[in-house]
Amino acid sequence: EAGVTQFPSHSVIEKGQTVTLRCDPISGHDNLYWYRRVMGKEIKFLLHFVKESKQDESGMPNNRFLAERTGGTYSTLKVQPAELEDSGVYFCASSQDRPIYEQYFGPGTRLTVT
Amino acid sequence: GEDVEQSLFLSVREGDSSVINCTYTDSSSTYLYWYKQEPGAGLQLLTYIFSNMDMKQDQRLTVLLNKKDKHLSLRIADTQTGDSAIYFCAEGDYGGATNKLIFGTGTLLAVQP
């Protein structure tokens, strides 16, 4: 069974540009989460989808970040316009409904904003 | 507020036991986790413990939970060079509307041959 996949693995963009990150969860997992780790700090929660609905987006830093999950399968996280402080590693995770507490993470996308 | 703290670095010799410690603040946490991140890889779910348990053992891994002190530890027996990685402690609360994990900053485990 394929794990959580993320694309791209690494992205380098200039300040002010737009970047879209993609996450494909494990097949059959209704729950999809985005997290990020900035500057070697702790990994912080961004948001949680249940199928195509946003269950919790309390961790989204500001309105430059837009997450979508059309059709309840893969998800995209768009940053527009990117700022220097957005640099970091963006992780996606997924879990089943039962047990919901087992979150499986992807390899992450390293975003560098110059 | 919610906070998870870990020491940043631990160095051990191959064959010794490693103990990685973590403290958390959210008393409503229902699950506590250890994730492992090897260089260039993603986060691997290593093990987790339900908050009404004191201990969980899985092969070379032993998780101890002291709920009174909000202290979690991961013991790795017979540590190998392949255990060198960053270990993240995390707490999760699945009783409410959110299922987010709160992570610590990670502990870098360096295993010396």
XYZ file of N, CA and C in Angstrom:
681
model
N 0.853 -1.198 0.000
C 0.000 0.000 0.000
C 0.881 1.238 0.000
N 0.592 2.169 -0.905
C 1.389 3.380 -0.996
C 1.123 4.252 0.214
N 2.171 4.954 0.649
C 2.026 5.868 1.765
C 1.568 7.226 1.299
N 1.644 8.186 2.173
C 1.307 9.567 1.823
C 2.416 10.112 0.919
N 2.019 10.710 -0.190
C 3.019 11.283 -1.091
C 2.806 12.787 -1.199
N 3.906 13.495 -1.412
C 3.853 14.939 -1.525
C 4.699 15.375 -2.705
N 4.234 16.448 -3.336
C 4.945 16.971 -4.501
C 4.873 18.488 -4.487
N 5.967 19.225 -4.812
C 7.293 18.665 -5.068
C 8.011 18.337 -3.766
N 9.179 17.759 -3.869
C 9.945 17.473 -2.654
C 10.654 18.739 -2.177
N 10.966 19.615 -3.137
C 11.663 20.844 -2.803
C 11.253 21.929 -3.796
N 10.998 23.114 -3.276
C 10.635 24.232 -4.137
C 11.375 25.479 -3.676
N 11.983 26.156 -4.626
C 12.664 27.421 -4.336
C 11.977 28.505 -5.143
N 11.440 29.505 -4.480
C 10.748 30.588 -5.173
C 11.197 31.917 -4.595
N 10.888 32.977 -5.334
C 11.221 34.315 -4.846
C 10.044 34.892 -4.061
N 10.376 35.763 -3.171
C 9.349 36.471 -2.401
C 8.355 37.110 -3.363
N 7.074 36.949 -3.050
C 6.032 37.521 -3.887
C 5.453 36.556 -4.901
N 6.160 35.455 -5.146
C 5.646 34.471 -6.092
C 4.633 33.554 -5.420
N 4.042 32.705 -6.241
C 3.020 31.764 -5.770
C 3.567 30.348 -5.868
N 3.232 29.530 -4.886
C 3.633 28.126 -4.921
C 2.441 27.277 -4.499
N 2.300 26.138 -5.143
C 1.231 25.196 -4.795
C 1.847 23.862 -4.450
N 1.551 23.388 -3.266
C 2.038 22.100 -2.795
C 0.894 21.096 -2.903
N 1.263 19.856 -3.195
C 0.234 18.836 -3.355
C 0.484 17.685 -2.401
N -0.604 17.111 -1.918
C -0.523 15.944 -1.033
C -1.531 14.899 -1.492
N -1.054 13.679 -1.648
C -1.943 12.545 -1.916
C -1.960 11.657 -0.674
N -3.101 11.536 -0.009
C -3.153 10.739 1.215
C -3.160 9.250 0.891
N -3.072 8.448 1.914
C -3.220 7.002 1.744
C -4.655 6.744 1.267
N -4.788 5.866 0.304
C -6.097 5.573 -0.270
C -7.084 5.141 0.809
N -8.259 5.766 0.798
C -9.292 5.415 1.765
C -9.263 6.226 3.040
N -8.239 7.067 3.207
C -8.156 7.901 4.405
C -8.974 9.180 4.190
N -10.017 9.329 4.986
C -10.862 10.511 4.860
C -10.237 11.746 5.503
N -9.383 11.524 6.499
C -8.786 12.646 7.228
C -7.441 13.020 6.623
N -7.270 14.298 6.352
C -6.023 14.792 5.787
C -5.616 16.040 6.560
N -4.343 16.101 6.902
C -3.826 17.180 7.739
C -2.617 17.837 7.055
N -2.472 19.124 7.290
C -1.266 19.837 6.887
C -0.579 20.364 8.147
N 0.746 20.210 8.173
C 1.587 20.723 9.240
C 2.791 21.403 8.582
N 3.502 22.237 9.351
C 4.755 22.760 8.830
C 5.751 22.934 9.959
N 7.032 22.836 9.543
C 8.128 23.046 10.481
C 8.961 24.187 9.930
N 9.029 25.263 10.692
C 9.729 26.449 10.253
C 11.011 26.608 11.049
N 12.122 26.826 10.350
C 13.407 27.198 10.970
C 13.813 26.254 12.104
N 13.637 24.957 11.944
C 14.075 24.002 12.950
C 13.281 24.044 14.245
N 12.143 24.713 14.198
C 11.298 24.757 15.397
C 10.364 23.557 15.418
N 9.378 23.602 16.291
C 8.461 22.477 16.384
C 7.572 22.404 15.152
N 7.043 21.230 14.903
C 6.117 21.019 13.805
C 4.749 21.524 14.264
N 4.173 22.417 13.454
C 2.908 23.035 13.867
C 1.768 22.668 12.927
N 0.638 22.418 13.511
C -0.585 22.086 12.792
C -1.081 23.281 12.001
N -1.530 23.025 10.767
C -2.130 24.070 9.956
C -3.645 23.859 9.831
N -4.022 22.698 9.271
C -5.459 22.441 9.166
C -5.760 20.972 8.961
N -7.044 20.647 9.078
C -7.527 19.276 9.019
C -8.760 19.230 8.124
N -8.707 18.334 7.134
C -9.861 18.051 6.270
C -10.491 16.726 6.687
N -11.808 16.688 6.659
C -12.525 15.425 6.666
C -13.206 15.350 5.304
N -12.766 14.422 4.508
C -13.154 14.367 3.090
C -12.864 15.738 2.488
N -13.859 16.392 1.896
C -13.567 17.679 1.260
C -13.821 18.876 2.169
N -14.274 18.630 3.388
C -14.627 19.722 4.295
C -13.492 20.064 5.251
N -13.346 21.358 5.512
C -12.353 21.803 6.491
C -12.923 21.639 7.891
N -12.350 20.714 8.657
C -12.816 20.446 10.015
C -12.240 21.454 10.996
N -10.961 21.804 10.768
C -10.262 22.699 11.690
C -9.171 23.407 10.900
N -9.270 24.711 10.791
C -8.218 25.471 10.101
C -7.617 26.506 11.039
N -7.609 26.202 12.319
C -7.141 27.143 13.331
C -5.654 27.454 13.242
N -4.887 26.592 12.577
C -3.453 26.809 12.502
C -2.983 27.560 11.271
N -3.885 27.878 10.374
C -3.491 28.608 9.167
C -3.012 29.990 9.582
N -1.792 30.376 9.160
C -1.198 31.610 9.687
C -1.858 32.899 9.208
N -2.324 32.922 7.980
C -2.957 34.145 7.458
C -3.633 33.827 6.131
N -4.234 34.820 5.532
C -5.025 34.551 4.321
C -4.177 34.427 3.059
N -2.877 34.395 3.210
C -2.024 34.088 2.048
C -1.987 32.591 1.798
N -2.488 31.824 2.716
C -2.488 30.367 2.616
C -3.902 29.889 2.288
N -3.999 29.060 1.234
C -5.300 28.527 0.838
C -5.166 27.028 0.618
N -5.940 26.258 1.366
C -5.916 24.800 1.214
C -7.230 24.337 0.618
N -7.124 23.368 -0.274
C -8.315 22.800 -0.903
C -8.183 21.288 -0.956
N -9.349 20.655 -0.998
C -9.374 19.204 -1.155
C -10.637 18.850 -1.950
N -10.613 19.205 -3.180
C -11.753 18.960 -4.057
C -11.940 17.472 -4.279
N -13.164 16.999 -4.091
C -13.452 15.587 -4.309
C -13.023 14.691 -3.176
N -12.426 15.276 -2.160
C -12.049 14.489 -0.995
C -10.893 13.542 -1.193
N -10.099 13.761 -2.249
C -8.945 12.880 -2.449
C -7.671 13.640 -2.123
N -6.967 14.125 -3.167
C -5.721 14.838 -2.891
C -6.028 16.250 -2.424
N -5.021 16.875 -1.835
C -5.179 18.246 -1.349
C -4.052 19.114 -1.900
N -4.351 20.394 -2.035
C -3.322 21.368 -2.410
C -3.273 22.466 -1.353
N -2.074 22.986 -1.175
C -1.853 24.116 -0.272
C -1.138 25.189 -1.089
N -1.826 26.302 -1.294
C -1.261 27.381 -2.096
C -0.829 28.514 -1.181
N 0.346 29.040 -1.471
C 0.859 30.193 -0.739
C 1.001 31.333 -1.745
N 0.259 32.423 -1.529
C 0.229 33.508 -2.486
C -0.082 34.839 -1.810
N 0.802 35.822 -1.848
C 2.190 35.730 -2.291
C 3.087 35.202 -1.177
N 4.124 34.489 -1.559
C 5.027 33.910 -0.559
C 5.897 34.986 0.079
N 6.148 34.822 1.384
C 7.031 35.697 2.140
C 8.205 34.875 2.656
N 9.271 35.568 3.071
C 10.478 34.876 3.530
C 10.184 33.936 4.695
N 9.284 34.374 5.592
C 9.004 33.572 6.798
C 8.190 32.311 6.504
N 7.776 32.145 5.251
C 7.044 30.931 4.872
C 7.988 29.764 4.597
N 9.274 30.025 4.547
C 10.245 28.961 4.314
C 10.170 27.914 5.417
N 10.257 26.664 5.023
C 10.203 25.581 5.993
C 9.835 24.284 5.301
N 9.527 23.283 6.085
C 9.099 22.002 5.533
C 7.615 21.822 5.820
N 6.858 21.553 4.768
C 5.412 21.380 4.878
C 5.096 19.889 4.805
N 4.494 19.393 5.861
C 4.151 17.977 5.939
C 2.651 17.793 5.760
N 2.325 16.699 5.134
C 0.935 16.277 5.020
C 0.807 14.943 5.747
N -0.329 14.713 6.369
C -0.581 13.445 7.043
C -2.009 13.013 6.748
N -2.259 11.721 6.892
C -3.637 11.245 6.719
C -3.949 10.168 7.750
N -5.232 10.007 8.001
C -5.657 8.958 8.927
C -7.038 8.459 8.522
N -7.331 7.237 8.921
C -8.658 6.678 8.702
C -9.619 7.256 9.745
N -10.883 6.892 9.597
C -11.839 7.249 10.643
C -11.633 6.414 11.893
N -11.277 5.136 11.690
C -11.017 4.264 12.834
C -9.779 3.432 12.537
N -8.635 3.554 13.218
C -8.488 4.504 14.313
C -8.051 5.873 13.811
N -8.734 6.880 14.196
C -8.437 8.216 13.712
C -7.138 8.734 14.269
N -6.679 8.133 15.371
C -5.520 8.690 16.053
C -4.192 8.244 15.450
N -4.189 7.422 14.451
C -2.952 7.031 13.775
C -2.771 7.899 12.543
N -1.947 8.932 12.698
C -1.679 9.828 11.583
C -0.374 9.420 10.914
N -0.434 9.233 9.603
C 0.730 8.825 8.827
C 1.180 9.990 7.963
N 2.469 10.274 8.050
C 3.001 11.469 7.423
C 3.684 11.172 6.095
N 3.653 12.166 5.231
C 4.413 12.121 3.998
C 5.828 12.609 4.224
N 6.643 12.608 3.155
C 8.055 12.989 3.282
C 8.276 14.493 3.431
N 7.227 15.277 3.165
C 7.363 16.720 3.306
C 7.801 17.397 2.027
N 7.466 18.672 1.922
C 7.957 19.541 0.844
C 8.773 20.639 1.499
N 10.024 20.738 1.087
C 10.872 21.811 1.620
C 10.681 23.046 0.762
N 10.152 24.101 1.341
C 9.914 25.361 0.627
C 10.956 26.386 1.060
N 11.635 26.933 0.079
C 12.609 27.993 0.338
C 12.170 29.243 -0.401
N 11.940 30.312 0.347
C 11.550 31.590 -0.256
C 12.735 32.545 -0.136
N 13.199 33.033 -1.288
C 14.401 33.895 -1.284
C 14.056 35.355 -1.593
N -1.366 27.252 27.913
C -1.545 26.791 26.547
C -0.893 25.439 26.328
N -1.016 24.943 25.129
C -0.455 23.643 24.812
C 1.016 23.790 24.503
N 1.834 22.919 25.075
C 3.264 23.008 24.862
C 3.869 21.635 25.090
N 4.830 21.280 24.251
C 5.551 20.015 24.390
C 7.025 20.343 24.343
N 7.787 19.863 25.336
C 9.205 20.196 25.406
C 10.065 18.935 25.403
N 11.172 19.021 24.682
C 12.133 17.931 24.615
C 13.533 18.532 24.659
N 14.483 17.724 25.131
C 15.875 18.139 25.021
C 16.279 18.033 23.553
N 17.250 18.836 23.145
C 17.575 18.941 21.730
C 18.484 17.835 21.213
N 19.325 17.283 22.086
C 20.365 16.394 21.594
C 20.671 15.308 22.608
N 20.937 14.099 22.095
C 21.359 12.984 22.939
C 22.375 12.170 22.159
N 23.487 11.855 22.805
C 24.518 11.043 22.176
C 24.730 9.788 23.011
N 24.720 8.635 22.344
C 24.939 7.367 23.039
C 25.884 6.509 22.206
N 26.422 5.472 22.851
C 27.276 4.516 22.143
C 26.419 3.340 21.664
N 26.807 2.802 20.558
C 26.113 1.639 20.005
C 26.068 0.528 21.049
N 24.893 -0.055 21.205
C 24.728 -1.131 22.174
C 24.163 -0.667 23.506
N 24.327 0.630 23.812
C 23.770 1.173 25.047
C 22.273 1.412 24.884
N 21.624 1.739 25.985
C 20.217 2.143 25.933
C 20.135 3.659 25.791
N 19.125 4.096 25.058
C 18.869 5.536 24.910
C 17.550 5.843 25.599
N 17.504 6.974 26.277
C 16.243 7.419 26.875
C 16.001 8.861 26.443
N 14.912 9.050 25.730
C 14.532 10.383 25.265
C 13.313 10.818 26.057
N 13.406 12.013 26.623
C 12.350 12.503 27.502
C 11.538 13.628 26.877
N 10.330 13.772 27.383
C 9.397 14.768 26.847
C 8.437 15.165 27.965
N 8.118 16.448 28.027
C 7.064 16.893 28.943
C 6.000 17.637 28.148
N 4.767 17.526 28.580
C 3.675 18.168 27.878
C 2.780 18.870 28.892
N 1.909 19.735 28.401
C 1.120 20.538 29.337
C -0.379 20.255 29.278
N -0.862 19.713 28.145
C -2.303 19.560 27.977
C -2.809 18.301 28.673
N -3.484 18.468 29.782
C -3.937 17.312 30.550
C -5.078 16.554 29.862
N -5.662 17.166 28.823
C -6.757 16.478 28.130
C -6.259 15.594 26.992
N -4.937 15.532 26.812
C -4.387 14.702 25.740
C -4.815 13.253 25.931
N -5.276 12.641 24.867
C -5.714 11.255 24.962
C -4.680 10.275 24.437
N -3.847 10.738 23.508
C -2.784 9.894 22.978
C -1.461 10.663 22.985
N -0.387 9.919 23.235
C 0.950 10.514 23.167
C 1.804 9.667 22.247
N 2.584 10.344 21.420
C 3.236 9.690 20.301
C 4.751 9.907 20.306
N 5.403 8.964 19.647
C 6.793 9.174 19.250
C 6.884 8.948 17.740
N 7.408 9.965 17.069
C 7.676 9.875 15.640
C 9.184 9.938 15.439
N 9.655 9.282 14.383
C 11.078 9.254 14.045
C 11.271 9.862 12.665
N 12.260 10.737 12.527
C 12.582 11.299 11.229
C 14.037 11.040 10.923
N 14.276 10.179 9.949
C 15.641 9.915 9.497
C 16.045 10.998 8.506
N 17.348 11.179 8.307
C 17.812 12.240 7.394
C 17.184 12.124 6.009
N 16.589 13.220 5.540
C 16.003 13.250 4.205
C 14.680 12.528 4.068
N 14.148 12.042 5.167
C 12.895 11.277 5.091
C 11.783 12.002 5.836
N 10.572 11.450 5.732
C 9.436 12.024 6.427
C 9.346 11.519 7.856
N 8.205 11.770 8.481
C 7.986 11.343 9.856
C 7.398 9.939 9.874
N 8.042 9.076 10.615
C 7.573 7.702 10.742
C 6.923 7.522 12.106
N 5.673 7.069 12.114
C 5.009 6.791 13.383
C 5.680 5.584 14.028
N 6.345 5.852 15.156
C 7.134 4.815 15.810
C 6.265 4.021 16.784
N 5.604 4.726 17.654
C 4.741 4.106 18.651
C 3.892 5.179 19.300
N 2.854 4.746 19.998
C 2.026 5.704 20.724
C 1.420 4.990 21.920
N 0.951 5.788 22.865
C 0.386 5.241 24.088
C -0.891 5.982 24.429
N -1.888 5.274 24.856
C -3.145 5.876 25.282
C -2.937 6.429 26.690
N -3.599 7.498 26.994
C -3.308 8.228 28.228
C -3.679 7.484 29.506
N -4.447 6.387 29.398
C -4.775 5.649 30.617
C -3.795 4.495 30.868
N -2.731 4.447 30.057
C -1.697 3.431 30.224
C -0.457 4.042 30.864
N 0.315 3.215 31.550
C 1.566 3.678 32.144
C 2.773 3.297 31.297
N 2.656 2.185 30.597
C 3.798 1.666 29.875
C 3.330 0.895 28.637
N 4.156 0.969 27.612
C 3.911 0.164 26.420
C 5.259 -0.306 25.906
N 5.360 -1.598 25.616
C 6.620 -2.149 25.109
C 6.394 -2.736 23.732
N 7.323 -2.452 22.838
C 7.248 -2.964 21.472
C 8.663 -3.254 21.011
N 9.058 -4.517 21.140
C 10.394 -4.970 20.775
C 11.437 -4.160 21.538
N 12.288 -3.392 20.866
C 13.339 -2.663 21.586
C 12.847 -1.347 22.188
N 11.614 -0.998 21.923
C 11.084 0.285 22.378
C 10.211 0.121 23.620
N 10.437 0.992 24.606
C 9.584 1.039 25.793
C 9.146 2.469 26.008
N 7.846 2.683 26.083
C 7.300 4.006 26.344
C 6.776 4.027 27.772
N 7.191 5.035 28.519
C 6.699 5.218 29.882
C 5.940 6.536 29.956
N 4.785 6.499 30.594
C 3.969 7.703 30.749
C 3.675 7.948 32.222
N 4.037 9.122 32.687
C 3.703 9.562 34.028
C 2.703 10.692 33.856
N 1.433 10.357 33.960
C 0.393 11.343 33.655
C 0.343 12.440 34.710
N 0.680 12.085 35.950
C 0.650 13.071 37.040
C 1.655 14.189 36.756
N 2.862 13.790 36.317
C 3.906 14.767 36.035
C 3.902 15.220 34.581
N 3.003 14.661 33.765
C 2.933 14.969 32.338
C 4.303 14.738 31.691
N 4.856 13.563 31.931
C 6.168 13.207 31.437
C 6.077 11.917 30.641
N 6.674 11.959 29.466
C 6.691 10.811 28.554
C 8.139 10.493 28.217
N 8.481 9.222 28.169
C 9.841 8.868 27.773
C 9.817 7.705 26.781
N 10.858 7.680 25.970
C 11.056 6.602 25.001
C 12.413 5.979 25.281
N 12.408 4.695 25.599
C 13.666 3.986 25.819
C 13.915 3.053 24.642
N 15.101 3.164 24.072
C 15.500 2.280 22.986
C 16.598 1.380 23.526
N 16.328 0.100 23.582
C 17.322 -0.850 24.070
C 18.293 -1.223 22.952
N 19.550 -1.513 23.333
C 20.542 -1.961 22.348
C 20.546 -1.030 21.135
N 20.815 0.227 21.380
C 20.744 1.245 20.326
C 21.734 0.944 19.216
N 21.260 1.054 17.990
C 22.072 0.791 16.804
C 22.318 2.086 16.026
N 23.320 2.060 15.147
C 23.606 3.269 14.356
C 22.407 3.645 13.487
N 21.616 2.666 13.105
C 20.415 2.952 12.314
C 19.324 3.664 13.098
N 19.499 3.766 14.399
C 18.535 4.506 15.223
C 18.833 6.002 15.231
N 19.956 6.396 14.662
C 20.299 7.822 14.596
C 19.251 8.553 13.784
N 18.611 9.542 14.401
C 17.501 10.248 13.765
C 17.034 11.345 14.718
N 16.038 12.095 14.259
C 15.363 13.041 15.156
C 14.089 12.368 15.656
N 13.870 12.418 16.949
C 12.691 11.811 17.551
C 11.773 12.918 18.065
N 10.545 12.899 17.578
C 9.558 13.905 17.969
C 8.521 13.289 18.902
N 8.305 13.975 19.992
C 7.225 13.649 20.902
C 6.009 14.471 20.461
N 4.809 13.916 20.575
C 3.610 14.667 20.204
C 2.449 14.235 21.086
N 1.544 15.162 21.315
C 0.326 14.840 22.050
C -0.866 15.099 21.146
N -1.906 14.312 21.349
C -3.103 14.461 20.542
C -4.339 14.396 21.415
N -5.311 15.220 21.081
C -6.570 15.248 21.817
C -7.677 14.922 20.842
N -8.280 13.756 20.985
C -9.315 13.354 20.044
C -10.704 13.397 20.655
N -10.812 14.079 21.779
C -12.115 14.144 22.426
C -12.983 15.277 21.942
N -12.340 16.250 21.298
C -13.087 17.436 20.885
C -13.268 17.496 19.389
N -13.395 18.698 18.885
C -13.658 18.873 17.458
C -12.399 18.772 16.620
N -11.249 18.874 17.264
C -10.018 18.887 16.499
C -9.227 17.617 16.754
N -8.495 17.188 15.763
C -7.658 16.001 15.901
C -6.193 16.336 15.675
N -5.784 17.539 15.986
C -4.422 17.944 15.670
C -3.438 17.360 16.664
N -2.207 17.217 16.193
C -1.108 16.809 17.042
C -0.288 18.032 17.418
N 0.169 18.077 18.653
C 1.063 19.129 19.131
C 2.425 18.490 19.304
N 3.417 19.010 18.570
C 4.748 18.411 18.560
C 5.732 19.192 19.410
N 6.741 18.477 19.888
C 7.910 19.107 20.464
C 8.889 19.465 19.360
N 10.016 20.051 19.758
C 11.006 20.501 18.773
C 11.863 19.366 18.229
N 11.768 18.192 18.851
C 12.546 17.060 18.380
C 13.859 16.899 19.127
N 14.268 15.655 19.318
C 15.546 15.335 19.948
C 16.404 14.604 18.924
N 17.570 15.151 18.643
C 18.499 14.499 17.723
C 19.279 13.439 18.478
N 19.094 12.197 18.083
C 19.824 11.081 18.692
C 21.000 10.724 17.793
N 22.198 10.818 18.352
C 23.412 10.458 17.619
C 23.985 9.202 18.263
N 24.132 8.157 17.463
C 24.643 6.887 17.971
C 26.083 6.726 17.482
N 26.997 6.646 18.419
C 28.419 6.523 18.091
C 28.803 5.050 18.001
N 29.511 4.654 16.935
C 29.885 3.238 16.786
C 30.941 2.812 17.810
